[in-house]
């Protein structure tokens, strides 16, 4: 069956025809039959250079042989035990060792679960009720953070979800990104705030990058007001480098959430942080968290293999940054009259707004119609970029110079 036919069947069985809203490409999404390296192969016979990479997890590319082998070896031994596996402490040691702000880590099954647990932990530790999030920051699809969320929520024009209790959302306050003063004002006026949760680099409407000194100010302000700082590094963890944004910008958050890359392409999440906070998690402490699939053997195996690979290949991040630099350098001058190109390592995007956006309000000023035409043009050229002006484009180790040339050529026409 071809994509169009598959989608018309799916629409009658699955709300919107898809299992996650950003996949609902109009008039119908293409269905993928298989993927390898930098390419997706569709059921319609197209081979597409993938700049979405599963929305971030596939830093090493699709079906990387070393990761495939690790998963296959694990499969031979069964794939769910309901007990810890011997590699689990080693993985926790690897991750905590790589990040300045971590003594302990706990594995869950998704980034959403990780942020939900981190927020609960912050409330449990501080005994305070409210959280602050950044406008346009996305932390998963749970109630406390579905306020002015980026990603699919912005694309779909439903920044707030039906079914979320206003009483609950009242405990989630908002400040704009890159505005330390707004944060200071909010925290100075309120003493019921447990934590600030922030994507250090806004990935779900970006990349929107921090202005010089912004993250440092965020750290100082939260500390001064006894508010925990949660870095949501579900995207930036191992994407910006080993140690993520916290290493890159030299900040020690109190708690960190990870996901995506640490599962090597399989479902995972982790919440991590200082021992005094983490040890409040059940069964050591009173803050509840549990999951049938938490720390599942396949995800841990793929994750460990990925992180070990990155440790063994120290040139990886410089090589990745070089790829986005080549794309940027190839941009014709006139493209910068109407848009802006932002890149950070292997994250990049052309915004249809003359100046690079600094926050959510500015991102929403992008010309989404022009983006729609550009997206289709790229697809016709054989390049799949995320089907939303708001999502970040990702490259991987598997993208070849020829892939980069093809991607860059898409900006020339
Ligand atoms: N946090 C951030 C920064 C994310 O980008 C995402 C997902 O895109 C999440 C949390 C939620 O992760 P998951 O989709 O694994 O639940």
CSV table of C-alpha atoms and ligand atoms in Angstrom, one decimal:
chain,number,residue,atom,x,y,z
A,1,UNK,CA,0.0,0.0,0.0
A,2,UNK,CA,1.2,3.5,-0.7
A,3,UNK,CA,1.2,6.4,1.8
A,4,UNK,CA,-2.0,8.1,0.6
A,5,UNK,CA,-3.9,4.8,1.0
A,6,UNK,CA,-2.3,4.0,4.3
A,7,UNK,CA,-3.2,7.4,5.7
A,8,UNK,CA,-6.8,7.3,4.7
A,9,UNK,CA,-7.1,3.9,6.5
A,10,UNK,CA,-5.2,5.4,9.5
A,11,UNK,CA,-7.5,8.4,9.8
A,12,UNK,CA,-10.5,6.2,10.6
A,13,UNK,CA,-8.6,4.3,13.3
A,14,UNK,CA,-6.2,6.7,14.9
A,15,UNK,CA,-7.1,10.3,15.8
A,16,UNK,CA,-5.7,12.5,13.0
A,17,UNK,CA,-4.2,9.3,11.5
A,18,UNK,CA,-0.9,9.6,13.5
A,19,UNK,CA,0.5,8.8,16.9
A,20,UNK,CA,2.1,12.2,17.4
A,21,UNK,CA,0.8,15.4,16.0
A,22,UNK,CA,3.9,16.7,14.2
A,23,UNK,CA,3.7,13.7,11.9
A,24,UNK,CA,0.4,14.8,10.4
A,25,UNK,CA,1.9,16.2,7.2
A,26,UNK,CA,-0.7,17.6,4.8
A,27,UNK,CA,-2.3,16.3,2.7
A,28,UNK,CA,-0.9,13.0,4.0
A,29,UNK,CA,2.4,11.9,5.6
A,30,UNK,CA,4.8,9.6,3.8
A,31,UNK,CA,5.2,6.2,5.4
A,32,UNK,CA,8.7,4.9,6.0
A,33,UNK,CA,9.5,1.4,5.1
A,34,UNK,CA,13.1,1.4,6.3
A,35,UNK,CA,16.0,3.7,7.2
A,36,UNK,CA,19.8,3.5,7.0
A,37,UNK,CA,22.6,6.0,7.6
A,38,UNK,CA,21.3,9.4,6.6
A,39,UNK,CA,18.3,8.2,4.6
A,40,UNK,CA,14.7,7.3,5.0
A,41,UNK,CA,13.2,5.0,2.3
A,42,UNK,CA,9.4,5.5,1.9
A,43,UNK,CA,6.8,3.0,0.8
A,44,UNK,CA,6.3,5.2,-2.2
A,45,UNK,CA,9.8,4.4,-3.4
A,46,UNK,CA,11.5,7.7,-2.4
A,47,UNK,CA,14.9,7.9,-0.8
A,48,UNK,CA,15.1,11.0,1.4
A,49,UNK,CA,18.0,12.6,3.2
A,50,UNK,CA,16.7,12.8,6.8
A,51,UNK,CA,17.3,16.1,8.6
A,52,UNK,CA,14.8,15.2,11.3
A,53,UNK,CA,16.6,12.1,12.6
A,54,UNK,CA,13.7,10.9,14.7
A,55,UNK,CA,13.4,14.5,16.2
A,56,UNK,CA,16.9,14.2,17.6
A,57,UNK,CA,17.8,10.8,19.0
A,58,UNK,CA,19.7,9.5,16.0
A,59,UNK,CA,23.0,11.3,16.4
A,60,UNK,CA,24.9,8.4,14.9
A,61,UNK,CA,22.4,8.0,12.0
A,62,UNK,CA,19.9,5.3,11.2
A,63,UNK,CA,20.7,1.6,11.9
A,64,UNK,CA,24.3,2.2,12.8
A,65,UNK,CA,25.9,-1.2,12.7
A,66,UNK,CA,27.6,-1.0,16.2
A,67,UNK,CA,24.2,-0.1,17.8
A,68,UNK,CA,22.3,-2.7,15.8
A,69,UNK,CA,24.8,-5.3,17.0
A,70,UNK,CA,24.5,-4.3,20.6
A,71,UNK,CA,20.7,-4.5,20.4
A,72,UNK,CA,20.8,-7.8,18.6
A,73,UNK,CA,23.2,-9.3,21.2
A,74,UNK,CA,20.8,-8.1,23.9
A,75,UNK,CA,17.7,-9.6,22.1
A,76,UNK,CA,19.4,-13.0,22.2
A,77,UNK,CA,19.2,-12.8,26.0
A,78,UNK,CA,15.6,-11.6,26.2
A,79,UNK,CA,14.4,-8.0,26.4
A,80,UNK,CA,12.4,-7.4,29.6
A,81,UNK,CA,13.3,-8.8,33.0
A,82,UNK,CA,11.6,-6.6,35.5
A,83,UNK,CA,14.9,-6.6,37.3
A,84,UNK,CA,17.9,-4.3,37.0
A,85,UNK,CA,20.6,-5.3,34.5
A,86,UNK,CA,24.3,-5.4,35.3
A,87,UNK,CA,25.1,-2.5,32.9
A,88,UNK,CA,22.7,-0.1,34.6
A,89,UNK,CA,25.1,1.3,37.3
A,90,UNK,CA,27.8,1.6,34.6
A,91,UNK,CA,25.4,3.6,32.4
A,92,UNK,CA,24.5,5.9,35.4
A,93,UNK,CA,28.2,6.3,36.1
A,94,UNK,CA,28.9,7.3,32.5
A,95,UNK,CA,26.1,9.9,32.3
A,96,UNK,CA,26.7,11.4,35.7
A,97,UNK,CA,30.5,11.5,35.0
A,98,UNK,CA,29.9,13.4,31.8
A,99,UNK,CA,27.7,16.2,33.3
A,100,UNK,CA,28.8,18.8,35.8
A,101,UNK,CA,25.5,18.9,37.6
A,102,UNK,CA,24.9,15.3,38.4
A,103,UNK,CA,25.7,12.8,41.2
A,104,UNK,CA,22.8,10.4,40.5
A,105,UNK,CA,20.5,9.4,37.6
A,106,UNK,CA,17.3,7.5,37.4
A,107,UNK,CA,16.1,5.9,34.1
A,108,UNK,CA,12.5,6.2,32.8
A,109,UNK,CA,10.9,5.6,29.4
A,110,UNK,CA,10.6,9.0,27.8
A,111,UNK,CA,11.6,12.6,28.1
A,112,UNK,CA,8.0,13.5,29.2
A,113,UNK,CA,8.3,11.1,32.1
A,114,UNK,CA,11.7,12.5,33.1
A,115,UNK,CA,10.4,16.1,33.3
A,116,UNK,CA,7.3,15.0,35.1
A,117,UNK,CA,9.4,13.2,37.7
A,118,UNK,CA,11.9,16.1,38.0
A,119,UNK,CA,9.2,18.6,38.7
A,120,UNK,CA,7.6,16.3,41.3
A,121,UNK,CA,11.0,15.9,42.9
A,122,UNK,CA,11.6,19.6,42.9
A,123,UNK,CA,8.3,20.1,44.7
A,124,UNK,CA,9.0,17.3,47.1
A,125,UNK,CA,12.5,18.7,47.9
A,126,UNK,CA,11.5,22.3,48.4
A,127,UNK,CA,8.0,21.8,49.7
A,128,UNK,CA,6.9,24.7,47.4
A,129,UNK,CA,4.0,24.5,44.9
A,130,UNK,CA,4.8,26.4,41.7
A,131,UNK,CA,7.1,26.0,38.8
A,132,UNK,CA,8.3,28.5,36.2
A,133,UNK,CA,8.8,27.5,32.6
A,134,UNK,CA,10.0,29.5,29.6
A,135,UNK,CA,7.5,30.6,27.0
A,136,UNK,CA,7.9,28.3,24.0
A,137,UNK,CA,9.8,25.7,26.0
A,138,UNK,CA,8.6,22.1,25.4
A,139,UNK,CA,9.0,19.5,28.1
A,140,UNK,CA,6.7,16.8,26.9
A,141,UNK,CA,3.0,16.2,26.9
A,142,UNK,CA,2.0,16.3,30.5
A,143,UNK,CA,-0.4,18.7,32.2
A,144,UNK,CA,2.0,20.9,34.2
A,145,UNK,CA,4.1,21.9,31.2
A,146,UNK,CA,1.4,22.3,28.5
A,147,UNK,CA,1.3,26.0,28.7
A,148,UNK,CA,2.8,28.0,25.8
A,149,UNK,CA,4.7,24.9,24.8
A,150,UNK,CA,6.6,24.8,21.6
A,151,UNK,CA,6.8,22.0,19.1
A,152,UNK,CA,3.5,20.4,17.8
A,153,UNK,CA,1.5,22.6,20.2
A,154,UNK,CA,2.7,25.7,18.4
A,155,UNK,CA,2.3,24.2,14.9
A,156,UNK,CA,-1.2,23.2,15.7
A,157,UNK,CA,-2.1,26.5,17.2
A,158,UNK,CA,-3.1,24.9,20.5
A,159,UNK,CA,-0.6,26.3,22.9
A,160,UNK,CA,-2.9,25.2,25.8
A,161,UNK,CA,-4.6,21.8,25.7
A,162,UNK,CA,-8.2,21.1,26.4
A,163,UNK,CA,-8.5,18.8,29.4
A,164,UNK,CA,-5.8,20.5,31.4
A,165,UNK,CA,-7.3,21.8,34.7
A,166,UNK,CA,-6.9,25.6,35.0
A,167,UNK,CA,-6.2,25.1,38.7
A,168,UNK,CA,-3.2,23.0,37.8
A,169,UNK,CA,-1.9,25.4,35.1
A,170,UNK,CA,-2.2,28.2,37.6
A,171,UNK,CA,0.9,26.7,39.3
A,172,UNK,CA,2.9,27.0,36.1
A,173,UNK,CA,4.2,30.5,35.6
A,174,UNK,CA,5.9,31.8,32.4
A,175,UNK,CA,8.8,34.0,31.6
A,176,UNK,CA,10.2,34.9,28.2
A,177,UNK,CA,13.6,33.3,27.1
A,178,UNK,CA,16.7,35.5,27.1
A,179,UNK,CA,15.1,37.8,29.7
A,180,UNK,CA,16.8,37.5,33.0
A,181,UNK,CA,15.1,40.6,34.3
A,182,UNK,CA,11.6,39.1,33.9
A,183,UNK,CA,12.8,36.0,35.8
A,184,UNK,CA,14.3,38.1,38.6
A,185,UNK,CA,11.1,40.2,38.9
A,186,UNK,CA,8.9,37.0,39.1
A,187,UNK,CA,11.1,35.3,41.7
A,188,UNK,CA,11.4,38.4,43.8
A,189,UNK,CA,7.6,38.7,44.1
A,190,UNK,CA,6.8,35.1,44.8
A,191,UNK,CA,8.1,32.7,47.4
A,192,UNK,CA,6.1,29.7,46.4
A,193,UNK,CA,8.3,28.7,43.4
A,194,UNK,CA,10.0,25.3,43.6
A,195,UNK,CA,11.8,25.3,40.3
A,196,UNK,CA,12.5,26.8,37.0
A,197,UNK,CA,12.5,24.3,34.1
A,198,UNK,CA,14.3,25.5,31.0
A,199,UNK,CA,15.6,24.1,27.8
A,200,UNK,CA,19.0,25.8,27.9
A,201,UNK,CA,18.9,26.1,24.1
A,202,UNK,CA,15.2,26.3,22.9
A,203,UNK,CA,15.0,23.3,20.7
A,204,UNK,CA,11.3,22.9,20.0
A,205,UNK,CA,11.0,26.4,18.5
A,206,UNK,CA,14.6,26.7,17.5
A,207,UNK,CA,17.4,26.6,17.8
A,208,UNK,CA,16.9,29.8,19.8
A,209,UNK,CA,20.3,30.2,21.5
A,210,UNK,CA,21.1,31.9,24.8
A,211,UNK,CA,22.4,35.5,24.7
A,212,UNK,CA,25.8,36.0,26.3
A,213,UNK,CA,25.6,35.5,30.1
A,214,UNK,CA,21.8,34.7,30.1
A,215,UNK,CA,22.2,31.1,31.4
A,216,UNK,CA,24.7,32.3,34.0
A,217,UNK,CA,22.2,35.0,35.2
A,218,UNK,CA,19.5,32.3,35.3
A,219,UNK,CA,21.7,30.2,37.6
A,220,UNK,CA,22.5,33.2,39.8
A,221,UNK,CA,18.9,34.4,40.1
A,222,UNK,CA,17.5,30.9,40.9
A,223,UNK,CA,20.2,30.3,43.5
A,224,UNK,CA,19.6,33.7,45.1
A,225,UNK,CA,15.9,32.9,45.5
A,226,UNK,CA,16.2,29.3,46.6
A,227,UNK,CA,14.6,28.0,43.4
A,228,UNK,CA,15.9,24.8,41.9
A,229,UNK,CA,17.2,25.0,38.3
A,230,UNK,CA,16.1,22.1,36.1
A,231,UNK,CA,17.9,21.9,32.8
A,232,UNK,CA,15.8,20.0,30.3
A,233,UNK,CA,18.5,18.6,28.1
A,234,UNK,CA,16.3,16.0,26.4
A,235,UNK,CA,17.4,17.5,23.1
A,236,UNK,CA,20.8,19.1,24.0
A,237,UNK,CA,22.1,16.2,26.0
A,238,UNK,CA,24.9,14.6,24.0
A,239,UNK,CA,23.7,16.7,21.0
A,240,UNK,CA,25.8,19.8,21.7
A,241,UNK,CA,28.7,17.7,23.1
A,242,UNK,CA,29.5,15.3,25.8
A,243,UNK,CA,28.1,17.1,28.9
A,244,UNK,CA,25.4,18.9,26.9
A,245,UNK,CA,24.6,22.5,27.3
A,246,UNK,CA,25.6,22.6,31.0
A,247,UNK,CA,29.2,21.7,30.0
A,248,UNK,CA,29.1,24.0,27.0
A,249,UNK,CA,28.0,27.0,29.0
A,250,UNK,CA,29.6,26.1,32.3
A,251,UNK,CA,26.4,26.0,34.4
A,252,UNK,CA,25.6,23.5,37.2
A,253,UNK,CA,21.9,22.9,37.3
A,254,UNK,CA,20.3,21.2,40.3
A,255,UNK,CA,18.4,18.7,38.2
A,256,UNK,CA,18.7,17.6,34.6
A,257,UNK,CA,16.4,15.7,32.3
A,258,UNK,CA,17.8,13.6,29.5
A,259,UNK,CA,16.2,11.5,26.8
A,260,UNK,CA,16.5,11.0,23.0
A,261,UNK,CA,20.2,10.3,22.3
A,262,UNK,CA,20.8,8.4,25.5
A,263,UNK,CA,18.5,5.7,24.2
A,264,UNK,CA,20.4,5.3,21.0
A,265,UNK,CA,17.0,5.6,19.1
A,266,UNK,CA,15.0,3.5,21.6
A,267,UNK,CA,12.6,5.0,24.1
A,268,UNK,CA,14.2,6.4,27.2
A,269,UNK,CA,14.4,9.3,29.6
A,270,UNK,CA,16.4,10.0,32.7
A,271,UNK,CA,16.2,12.5,35.5
A,272,UNK,CA,19.5,13.2,37.2
A,273,UNK,CA,21.0,15.7,39.6
A,274,UNK,CA,22.5,16.4,43.0
A,275,UNK,CA,22.5,13.5,45.5
A,276,UNK,CA,20.7,15.5,48.2
A,277,UNK,CA,17.8,16.0,45.8
A,278,UNK,CA,17.8,12.7,43.9
A,279,UNK,CA,17.9,10.6,47.1
A,280,UNK,CA,14.4,11.8,47.9
A,281,UNK,CA,13.2,9.5,45.1
A,282,UNK,CA,11.4,6.4,46.2
A,283,UNK,CA,12.4,3.9,47.6
A,284,UNK,CA,15.2,5.9,49.2
A,285,UNK,CA,12.8,8.8,49.8
A,286,UNK,CA,9.2,9.9,49.7
A,287,UNK,CA,8.8,11.2,46.1
A,288,UNK,CA,7.1,8.5,44.0
A,289,UNK,CA,8.2,7.3,40.6
A,290,UNK,CA,7.9,3.9,39.0
A,291,UNK,CA,7.5,2.3,35.6
A,292,UNK,CA,7.2,-1.2,34.0
A,293,UNK,CA,9.6,-0.2,31.2
A,294,UNK,CA,11.9,2.1,33.2
A,295,UNK,CA,15.5,1.3,32.5
A,296,UNK,CA,14.4,-1.4,30.0
A,297,UNK,CA,17.3,-3.6,28.8
A,298,UNK,CA,17.1,-2.7,25.1
A,299,UNK,CA,17.1,1.0,25.6
A,300,UNK,CA,19.9,0.9,28.1
A,301,UNK,CA,21.9,-1.3,25.8
A,302,UNK,CA,21.5,0.9,22.8
A,303,UNK,CA,22.1,4.0,25.0
A,304,UNK,CA,25.3,2.6,26.5
A,305,UNK,CA,26.6,1.6,23.0
A,306,UNK,CA,25.9,5.1,21.7
A,307,UNK,CA,27.5,7.0,24.6
A,308,UNK,CA,30.6,4.7,24.5
A,309,UNK,CA,30.9,5.3,20.8
A,310,UNK,CA,30.8,9.1,21.4
A,311,UNK,CA,33.6,8.7,24.0
A,312,UNK,CA,35.6,6.7,21.5
A,313,UNK,CA,35.2,9.3,18.7
A,314,UNK,CA,36.3,12.6,20.2
A,315,UNK,CA,36.2,14.4,16.8
A,316,UNK,CA,32.5,13.8,16.4
A,317,UNK,CA,31.2,17.1,17.5
A,318,UNK,CA,33.7,19.2,15.6
A,319,UNK,CA,32.9,17.2,12.4
A,320,UNK,CA,29.1,17.8,13.0
A,321,UNK,CA,29.5,21.5,13.5
A,322,UNK,CA,31.5,21.7,10.3
A,323,UNK,CA,28.6,20.2,8.4
A,324,UNK,CA,26.2,22.9,9.5
A,325,UNK,CA,28.9,25.5,8.8
A,326,UNK,CA,29.1,24.4,5.2
A,327,UNK,CA,25.3,24.8,4.8
A,328,UNK,CA,25.5,28.3,6.3
A,329,UNK,CA,28.3,29.3,4.1
A,330,UNK,CA,26.5,28.2,1.0
A,331,UNK,CA,23.5,30.4,1.8
A,332,UNK,CA,23.0,33.1,-0.9
A,333,UNK,CA,23.1,36.7,0.4
A,334,UNK,CA,19.5,37.4,-0.6
A,335,UNK,CA,18.3,34.6,1.7
A,336,UNK,CA,19.5,36.6,4.6
A,337,UNK,CA,17.5,39.6,3.5
A,338,UNK,CA,14.3,37.8,4.4
A,339,UNK,CA,15.4,35.1,6.8
A,340,UNK,CA,18.0,34.1,9.3
A,341,UNK,CA,20.1,30.9,9.6
A,342,UNK,CA,20.9,29.7,13.1
A,343,UNK,CA,23.2,26.8,13.9
A,344,UNK,CA,24.6,25.3,17.0
A,345,UNK,CA,26.7,22.2,16.4
A,346,UNK,CA,24.5,19.8,14.5
A,347,UNK,CA,21.3,21.8,15.2
A,348,UNK,CA,20.3,24.3,12.6
A,349,UNK,CA,17.4,26.1,11.0
A,350,UNK,CA,16.5,28.7,8.5
A,351,UNK,CA,13.9,31.0,10.1
A,352,UNK,CA,11.6,32.9,7.8
A,353,UNK,CA,12.3,36.1,9.8
A,354,UNK,CA,15.0,38.6,9.0
A,355,UNK,CA,16.6,38.6,12.4
A,356,UNK,CA,17.3,35.4,14.4
A,357,UNK,CA,14.5,35.1,17.0
A,358,UNK,CA,15.5,35.5,20.6
A,359,UNK,CA,12.3,34.2,22.2
A,360,UNK,CA,8.9,32.6,21.6
A,361,UNK,CA,7.2,35.9,20.6
A,362,UNK,CA,9.8,36.5,17.9
A,363,UNK,CA,9.7,32.9,16.6
A,364,UNK,CA,5.9,33.2,16.1
A,365,UNK,CA,6.6,36.1,13.7
A,366,UNK,CA,8.1,33.7,11.2
A,367,UNK,CA,6.4,33.5,7.8
A,368,UNK,CA,4.9,30.0,8.1
A,369,UNK,CA,3.4,30.1,4.6
A,370,UNK,CA,6.9,30.7,3.1
A,371,UNK,CA,8.1,27.9,5.2
A,372,UNK,CA,5.4,25.5,3.9
A,373,UNK,CA,6.5,26.2,0.3
A,374,UNK,CA,10.2,25.7,1.2
A,375,UNK,CA,9.5,22.5,3.0
A,376,UNK,CA,7.8,21.1,-0.1
A,377,UNK,CA,10.6,22.2,-2.3
A,378,UNK,CA,13.1,20.5,-0.1
A,379,UNK,CA,11.1,17.3,-0.1
A,380,UNK,CA,10.9,17.4,-3.9
A,381,UNK,CA,14.6,17.7,-3.9
A,382,UNK,CA,14.9,14.5,-1.7
A,383,UNK,CA,15.5,16.2,1.7
A,384,UNK,CA,13.2,15.7,4.6
A,385,UNK,CA,13.3,18.6,7.1
A,386,UNK,CA,10.8,18.6,10.0
A,387,UNK,CA,7.4,19.6,8.7
A,388,UNK,CA,7.2,22.7,11.0
A,389,UNK,CA,8.9,26.1,11.0
A,390,UNK,CA,9.2,25.6,14.7
A,391,UNK,CA,11.1,22.3,14.9
A,392,UNK,CA,14.9,22.2,14.8
A,393,UNK,CA,16.7,20.4,12.0
A,394,UNK,CA,19.2,17.8,13.1
A,395,UNK,CA,22.3,16.3,11.3
A,396,UNK,CA,24.0,13.1,12.2
A,397,UNK,CA,27.4,11.4,11.9
A,398,UNK,CA,26.0,9.5,8.9
A,399,UNK,CA,25.4,12.6,6.7
A,400,UNK,CA,28.0,12.6,3.9
A,401,UNK,CA,29.5,15.6,2.2
A,402,UNK,CA,27.3,14.8,-0.7
A,403,UNK,CA,24.2,14.9,1.5
A,404,UNK,CA,25.3,18.2,2.8
A,405,UNK,CA,25.7,19.5,-0.7
A,406,UNK,CA,22.2,18.4,-1.6
A,407,UNK,CA,20.8,20.0,1.6
A,408,UNK,CA,22.7,23.3,1.0
A,409,UNK,CA,21.5,23.3,-2.7
A,410,UNK,CA,18.0,23.5,-1.4
A,411,UNK,CA,18.6,27.1,-0.2
A,412,UNK,CA,19.9,28.3,-3.5
A,413,UNK,CA,16.7,28.1,-5.6
B,1,LIG,N1,11.9,17.8,26.7
B,1,LIG,C1,12.3,18.3,25.5
B,1,LIG,C2,13.3,19.4,25.5
B,1,LIG,C3,11.9,17.7,24.3
B,1,LIG,O1,12.3,18.2,23.2
B,1,LIG,C4,11.0,16.6,24.4
B,1,LIG,C5,10.5,16.0,23.2
B,1,LIG,O2,10.7,16.4,22.1
B,1,LIG,C6,10.6,16.1,25.7
B,1,LIG,C7,11.0,16.8,26.8
B,1,LIG,C8,9.6,15.0,25.8
B,1,LIG,O3,10.3,13.8,25.4
B,1,LIG,P1,9.5,12.5,24.9
B,1,LIG,O4,9.0,12.9,23.5
B,1,LIG,O5,10.6,11.5,24.9
B,1,LIG,O6,8.5,12.3,25.9
